[in-house]
Coordinates of C-alpha atoms in Angstrom, one line a residue:
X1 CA 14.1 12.4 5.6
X2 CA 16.2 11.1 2.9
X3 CA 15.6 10.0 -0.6
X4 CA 13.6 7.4 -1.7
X5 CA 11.7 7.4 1.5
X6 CA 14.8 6.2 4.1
X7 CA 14.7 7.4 7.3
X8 CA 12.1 9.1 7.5
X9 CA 10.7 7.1 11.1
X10 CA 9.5 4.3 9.5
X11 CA 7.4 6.3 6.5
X12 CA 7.6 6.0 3.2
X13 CA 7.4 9.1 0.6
X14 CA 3.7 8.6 1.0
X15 CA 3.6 9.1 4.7
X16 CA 2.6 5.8 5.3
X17 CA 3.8 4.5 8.6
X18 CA 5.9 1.1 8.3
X19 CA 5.4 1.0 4.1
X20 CA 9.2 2.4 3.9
X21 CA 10.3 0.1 6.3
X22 CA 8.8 -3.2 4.3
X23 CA 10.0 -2.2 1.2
X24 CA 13.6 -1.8 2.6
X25 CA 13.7 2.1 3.0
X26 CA 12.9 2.6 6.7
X27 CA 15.4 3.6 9.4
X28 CA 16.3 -0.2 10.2
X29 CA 17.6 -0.5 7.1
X30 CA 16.5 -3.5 4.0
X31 CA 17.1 -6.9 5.9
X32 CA 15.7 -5.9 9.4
X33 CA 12.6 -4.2 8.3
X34 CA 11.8 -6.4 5.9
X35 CA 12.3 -9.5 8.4
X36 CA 11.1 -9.9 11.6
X37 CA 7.5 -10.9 10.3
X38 CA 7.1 -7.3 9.4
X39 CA 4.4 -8.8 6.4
X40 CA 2.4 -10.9 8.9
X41 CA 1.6 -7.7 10.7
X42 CA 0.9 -6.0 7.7
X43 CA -2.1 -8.1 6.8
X44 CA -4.3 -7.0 9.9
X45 CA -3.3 -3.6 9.7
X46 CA -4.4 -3.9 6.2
X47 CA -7.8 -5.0 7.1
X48 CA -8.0 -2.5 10.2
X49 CA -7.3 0.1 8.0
X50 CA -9.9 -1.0 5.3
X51 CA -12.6 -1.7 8.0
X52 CA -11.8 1.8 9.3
X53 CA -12.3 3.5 6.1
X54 CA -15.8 1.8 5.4
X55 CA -16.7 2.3 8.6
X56 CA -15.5 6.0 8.2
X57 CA -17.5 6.5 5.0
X58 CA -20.2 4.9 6.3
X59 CA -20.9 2.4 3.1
X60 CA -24.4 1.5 2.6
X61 CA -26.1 -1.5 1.3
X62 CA -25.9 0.2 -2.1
X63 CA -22.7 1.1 -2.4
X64 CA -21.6 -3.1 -1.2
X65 CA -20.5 -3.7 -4.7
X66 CA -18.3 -0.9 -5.4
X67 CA -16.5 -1.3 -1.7
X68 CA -16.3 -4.9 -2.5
X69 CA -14.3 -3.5 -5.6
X70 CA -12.1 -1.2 -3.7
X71 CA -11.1 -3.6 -1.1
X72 CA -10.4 -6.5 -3.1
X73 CA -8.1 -4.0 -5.8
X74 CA -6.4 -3.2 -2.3
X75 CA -5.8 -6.6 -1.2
X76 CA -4.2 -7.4 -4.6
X77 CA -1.8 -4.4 -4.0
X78 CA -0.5 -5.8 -1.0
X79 CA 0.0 -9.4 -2.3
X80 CA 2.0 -7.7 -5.1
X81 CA 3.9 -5.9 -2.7
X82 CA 4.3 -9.0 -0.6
X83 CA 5.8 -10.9 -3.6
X84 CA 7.8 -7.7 -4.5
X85 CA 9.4 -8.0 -0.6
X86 CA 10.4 -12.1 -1.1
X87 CA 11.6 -10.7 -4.3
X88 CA 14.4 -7.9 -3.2
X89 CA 15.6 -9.9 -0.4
X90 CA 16.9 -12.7 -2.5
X91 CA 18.6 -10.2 -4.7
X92 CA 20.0 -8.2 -1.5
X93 CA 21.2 -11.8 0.2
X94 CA 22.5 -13.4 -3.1
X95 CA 22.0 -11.0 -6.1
X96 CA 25.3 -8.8 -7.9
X97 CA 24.9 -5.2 -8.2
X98 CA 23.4 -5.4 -11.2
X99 CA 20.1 -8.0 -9.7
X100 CA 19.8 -6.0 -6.7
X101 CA 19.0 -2.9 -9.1
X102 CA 16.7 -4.8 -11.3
X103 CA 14.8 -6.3 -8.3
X104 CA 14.6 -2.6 -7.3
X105 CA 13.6 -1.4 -10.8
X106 CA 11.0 -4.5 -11.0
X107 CA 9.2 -3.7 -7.7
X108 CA 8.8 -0.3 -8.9
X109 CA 7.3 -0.9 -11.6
X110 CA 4.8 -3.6 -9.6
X111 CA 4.2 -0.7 -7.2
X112 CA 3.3 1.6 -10.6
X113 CA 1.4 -1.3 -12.1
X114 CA -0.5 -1.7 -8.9
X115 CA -1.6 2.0 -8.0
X116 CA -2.7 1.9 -11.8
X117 CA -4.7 -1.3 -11.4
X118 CA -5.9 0.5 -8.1
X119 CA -7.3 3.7 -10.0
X120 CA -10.4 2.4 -11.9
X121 CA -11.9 0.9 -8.9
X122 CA -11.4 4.2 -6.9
X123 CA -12.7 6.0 -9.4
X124 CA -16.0 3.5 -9.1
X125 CA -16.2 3.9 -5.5
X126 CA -15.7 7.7 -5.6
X127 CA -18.7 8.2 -8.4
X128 CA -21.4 6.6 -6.0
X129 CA -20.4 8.1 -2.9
X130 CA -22.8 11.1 -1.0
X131 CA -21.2 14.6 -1.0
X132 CA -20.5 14.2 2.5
X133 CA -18.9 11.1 1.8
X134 CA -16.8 12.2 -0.9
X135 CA -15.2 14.9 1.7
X136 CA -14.3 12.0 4.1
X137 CA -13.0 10.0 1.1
X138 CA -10.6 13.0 -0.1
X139 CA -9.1 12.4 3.1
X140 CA -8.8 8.7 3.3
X141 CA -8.3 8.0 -0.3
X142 CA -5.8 8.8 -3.1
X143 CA -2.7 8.9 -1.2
X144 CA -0.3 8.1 1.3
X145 CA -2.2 5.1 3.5
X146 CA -5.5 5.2 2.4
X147 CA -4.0 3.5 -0.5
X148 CA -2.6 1.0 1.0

């Protein structure tokens, strides 16, 4: 794999299959993988991967709220990182040198803003959950996918 994620089969630095391929690091390089509808497939995986990880930690009743909390802090990520996609391709198509690396520098700092923005509500989940729980969720949370 290469820096910044590229061609690394489709994974970003995170290990996240097709993340490094939407945000224009992938192996098919910026315009294919970010075309092609690769966003309107990202929305289902989305929710399969959020319904797998409740269903994997087995949520209870009691713990609704703070789920509720983590998925909807999830969700937000992706629209950012949906806006942040619409964003670098008009600077690739149309933008100098100079636009291309601020549209770069921009979703970035989105991506930053958005894992940051992600944190406190992870950290709300992770408080209420069992012991048992917490194992599964130091496997499906904080990193690569499980962040979404």
């Amino acid at each position: 794999g290469g820096m910044m994620g590229q061609d690394m089969g489709g994974q970003d630095m995170s290990g996240c299959p097709m993340m490094g391929d939407m945000m224009g690091f992938g192996r098919r390089g910026m315009k294919q993988g970010m075309g092609h509808g690769a966003m309107l497939h990202s929305v289902p995986m989305m929710e399969g991967r959020l319904a797998y990880i409740k269903a994997d930690l087995e949520i209870t009743d009691a713990q609704m709220a703070a789920w509720d909390a983590y998925a909807n802090a999830v969700r937000a990520r992706h629209a950012t990182m949906e806006g942040m996609r619409a964003e670098l391709m008009k600077a690739k198509e149309s933008g100098s040198a100079l636009q291309r690396l601020d549209a770069r520098i921009k979703a970035m700092e989105s991506r930053l803003d958005s894992l940051k923005a992600l944190k406190p509500v992870t950290e709300g989940l992770y408080a209420i959950l069992s012991d048992e729980q917490k194992k599964k969720a130091d496997q499906l949370l904080g990193g690569g996918c499980g962040m979404m």
